[in-house]
Amino acid sequence: GAVVSQHPSWVICKSGTSVKIECRSLDFQATTMFWYRQFPKQSLMLMATSNEGSKATYEQGVEKDKFLINHASLTLSTLTVTSAHPEDSSFYICSARPGQIHGQPQHFGDGTRLSIL
Amino acid sequence: GDSVTQMEGPVTLSEEAFLTINCTYTATGYPSLFWYVQYPGEGLQLLLKATKADDKGSNKGFEATYRKETTSFHLEKGSVQVSDSAVYFCALSDGGYQKVTFGTGTKLQVIP
């Protein structure tokens, strides 16, 4: 079945550094990928929609300059958290859907736990 | 806009008990409906789905029926196991844009 790989799975870094998270679709092409953020014991909040070859579409309240998204190919999207601070600590999850057929589910990566010290 | 409402948890059950987690939705058009499961420290896994009214999704003993008249998609399992302990998310997706809207999640704890 469709597989989405996310890397790294866990990052710990100092405040002020930038962190890049990769999301790859391993066995299908994805023109659109999605980035979510999940706070402890809460649901997933959509941050942005990553579009291959064009700018990402951000949800209201998400800082574009803080969370840089690049969708360089049909199988890779990256999320860079720039100048990370402790409040950026969270669980970040990406997803993608193979094809455009109605009803196909999103397939999720295993998530990246980001801890900023 | 689209929204999903599911019962708050945690839900605590004894092994072999019957499970129901309620989920209702609000959407324009004809969304697809999903249940995802998240085990501790992991990402989301698709549990089951239904794409049109009266469809029943099923997997691993779990079932949910797409009820358009009541805008519901309740998750059920006849006999839960300890290994079913996880957080369950009800979700919907509009057909065109692919955007997924999640409920708040329901934590299930199954005790031996």
Tab-separated table of C-alpha atoms in Angstrom, chain B:
chain	number	residue	atom	x	y	z
B	1	GLY	CA	-16.855	25.239	7.018
B	2	ASP	CA	-16.487	21.520	7.509
B	3	SER	CA	-16.298	20.183	11.044
B	4	VAL	CA	-16.144	16.890	12.913
B	5	THR	CA	-17.373	16.331	16.453
B	6	GLN	CA	-16.507	13.220	18.387
B	7	MET	CA	-17.078	12.158	21.945
B	8	GLU	CA	-14.541	13.192	24.490
B	9	GLY	CA	-12.453	10.636	26.233
B	10	PRO	CA	-10.832	8.919	27.707
B	11	VAL	CA	-13.005	5.886	27.254
B	12	THR	CA	-12.023	3.071	29.590
B	13	LEU	CA	-13.296	-0.430	28.929
B	14	SER	CA	-12.563	-3.906	30.138
B	15	GLU	CA	-11.211	-6.412	27.655
B	16	GLU	CA	-13.957	-8.003	25.505
B	17	ALA	CA	-16.373	-5.131	26.134
B	18	PHE	CA	-18.378	-3.494	23.354
B	19	LEU	CA	-17.027	-0.215	22.014
B	20	THR	CA	-18.840	2.753	20.534
B	21	ILE	CA	-17.175	6.062	19.774
B	22	ASN	CA	-19.616	8.632	18.450
B	23	CYS	CA	-18.773	10.915	15.551
B	24	THR	CA	-20.938	13.478	13.775
B	25	TYR	CA	-19.979	15.827	11.010
B	26	THR	CA	-20.962	18.990	9.211
B	27	ALA	CA	-20.005	19.370	5.581
B	28	THR	CA	-21.133	20.800	2.302
B	29	GLY	CA	-21.381	18.378	-0.547
B	30	TYR	CA	-20.663	14.701	-0.145
B	31	PRO	CA	-17.549	14.090	1.919
B	32	SER	CA	-15.666	10.867	2.434
B	33	LEU	CA	-15.442	9.740	6.045
B	34	PHE	CA	-12.548	8.068	7.826
B	35	TRP	CA	-11.418	6.689	11.135
B	36	TYR	CA	-7.717	6.913	11.911
B	37	VAL	CA	-5.900	5.362	14.859
B	38	GLN	CA	-2.798	6.718	16.564
B	39	TYR	CA	-0.748	4.549	18.870
B	40	PRO	CA	1.507	6.260	21.431
B	41	GLY	CA	4.428	8.071	19.831
B	42	GLU	CA	3.389	7.168	16.305
B	43	GLY	CA	1.727	8.778	13.313
B	44	LEU	CA	-1.785	8.108	12.099
B	45	GLN	CA	-2.915	4.894	10.488
B	46	LEU	CA	-6.059	4.572	8.440
B	47	LEU	CA	-8.456	2.229	10.203
B	48	LEU	CA	-11.437	2.321	7.864
B	49	LYS	CA	-13.295	4.541	5.437
B	50	ALA	CA	-16.625	5.094	3.698
B	51	THR	CA	-17.143	7.193	0.630
B	52	LYS	CA	-20.921	7.450	0.258
B	53	ALA	CA	-24.138	7.200	2.224
B	54	ASP	CA	-24.925	3.782	3.733
B	55	ASP	CA	-21.418	2.492	3.040
B	56	LYS	CA	-19.964	0.448	5.881
B	57	GLY	CA	-16.247	0.566	6.467
B	58	SER	CA	-14.686	-2.303	8.390
B	59	ASN	CA	-11.235	-3.441	9.441
B	60	LYS	CA	-9.748	-5.489	12.289
B	61	GLY	CA	-13.174	-5.995	13.842
B	62	PHE	CA	-14.005	-2.278	13.797
B	63	GLU	CA	-17.013	-1.016	11.823
B	64	ALA	CA	-18.588	2.333	10.988
B	65	THR	CA	-21.557	3.156	8.764
B	66	TYR	CA	-21.905	6.416	6.821
B	67	ARG	CA	-25.303	7.779	7.918
B	68	LYS	CA	-26.237	10.786	5.829
B	69	GLU	CA	-29.598	11.320	7.514
B	70	THR	CA	-27.995	11.710	10.926
B	71	THR	CA	-24.621	12.985	9.608
B	72	SER	CA	-22.881	10.372	11.722
B	73	PHE	CA	-20.075	7.842	11.403
B	74	HIS	CA	-19.915	6.056	14.751
B	75	LEU	CA	-17.080	3.584	15.357
B	76	GLU	CA	-17.976	0.203	16.870
B	77	LYS	CA	-16.223	-2.990	17.866
B	78	GLY	CA	-17.875	-5.958	19.430
B	79	SER	CA	-15.025	-7.101	21.658
B	80	VAL	CA	-12.072	-4.842	22.397
B	81	GLN	CA	-8.574	-6.006	23.267
B	82	VAL	CA	-5.801	-4.388	25.269
B	83	SER	CA	-3.940	-3.856	22.008
B	84	ASP	CA	-6.759	-1.583	20.810
B	85	SER	CA	-5.703	1.055	23.337
B	86	ALA	CA	-4.936	4.151	21.272
B	87	VAL	CA	-6.371	7.489	20.204
B	88	TYR	CA	-9.044	7.320	17.521
B	89	PHE	CA	-9.719	10.208	15.148
B	90	CYS	CA	-12.816	10.663	13.053
B	91	ALA	CA	-12.169	12.666	9.896
B	92	LEU	CA	-13.756	13.833	6.692
B	93	SER	CA	-12.370	14.837	3.344
B	94	ASP	CA	-13.986	16.841	0.647
B	95	GLY	CA	-13.706	15.169	-2.707
B	96	GLY	CA	-11.907	17.811	-4.644
B	97	TYR	CA	-9.411	19.607	-2.491
B	98	GLN	CA	-8.233	16.604	-0.491
B	99	LYS	CA	-8.189	18.624	2.697
B	100	VAL	CA	-8.900	16.517	5.762
B	101	THR	CA	-10.761	17.828	8.775
B	102	PHE	CA	-10.189	15.925	12.017
B	103	GLY	CA	-12.190	15.523	15.151
B	104	THR	CA	-10.477	16.110	18.462
B	105	GLY	CA	-9.669	12.449	18.991
B	106	THR	CA	-10.906	9.959	21.584
B	107	LYS	CA	-8.483	8.094	23.763
B	108	LEU	CA	-9.419	4.476	24.375
B	109	GLN	CA	-7.965	2.560	27.288
B	110	VAL	CA	-8.661	-1.152	27.480
B	111	ILE	CA	-7.819	-2.826	30.761
B	112	PRO	CA	-7.291	-6.571	31.199
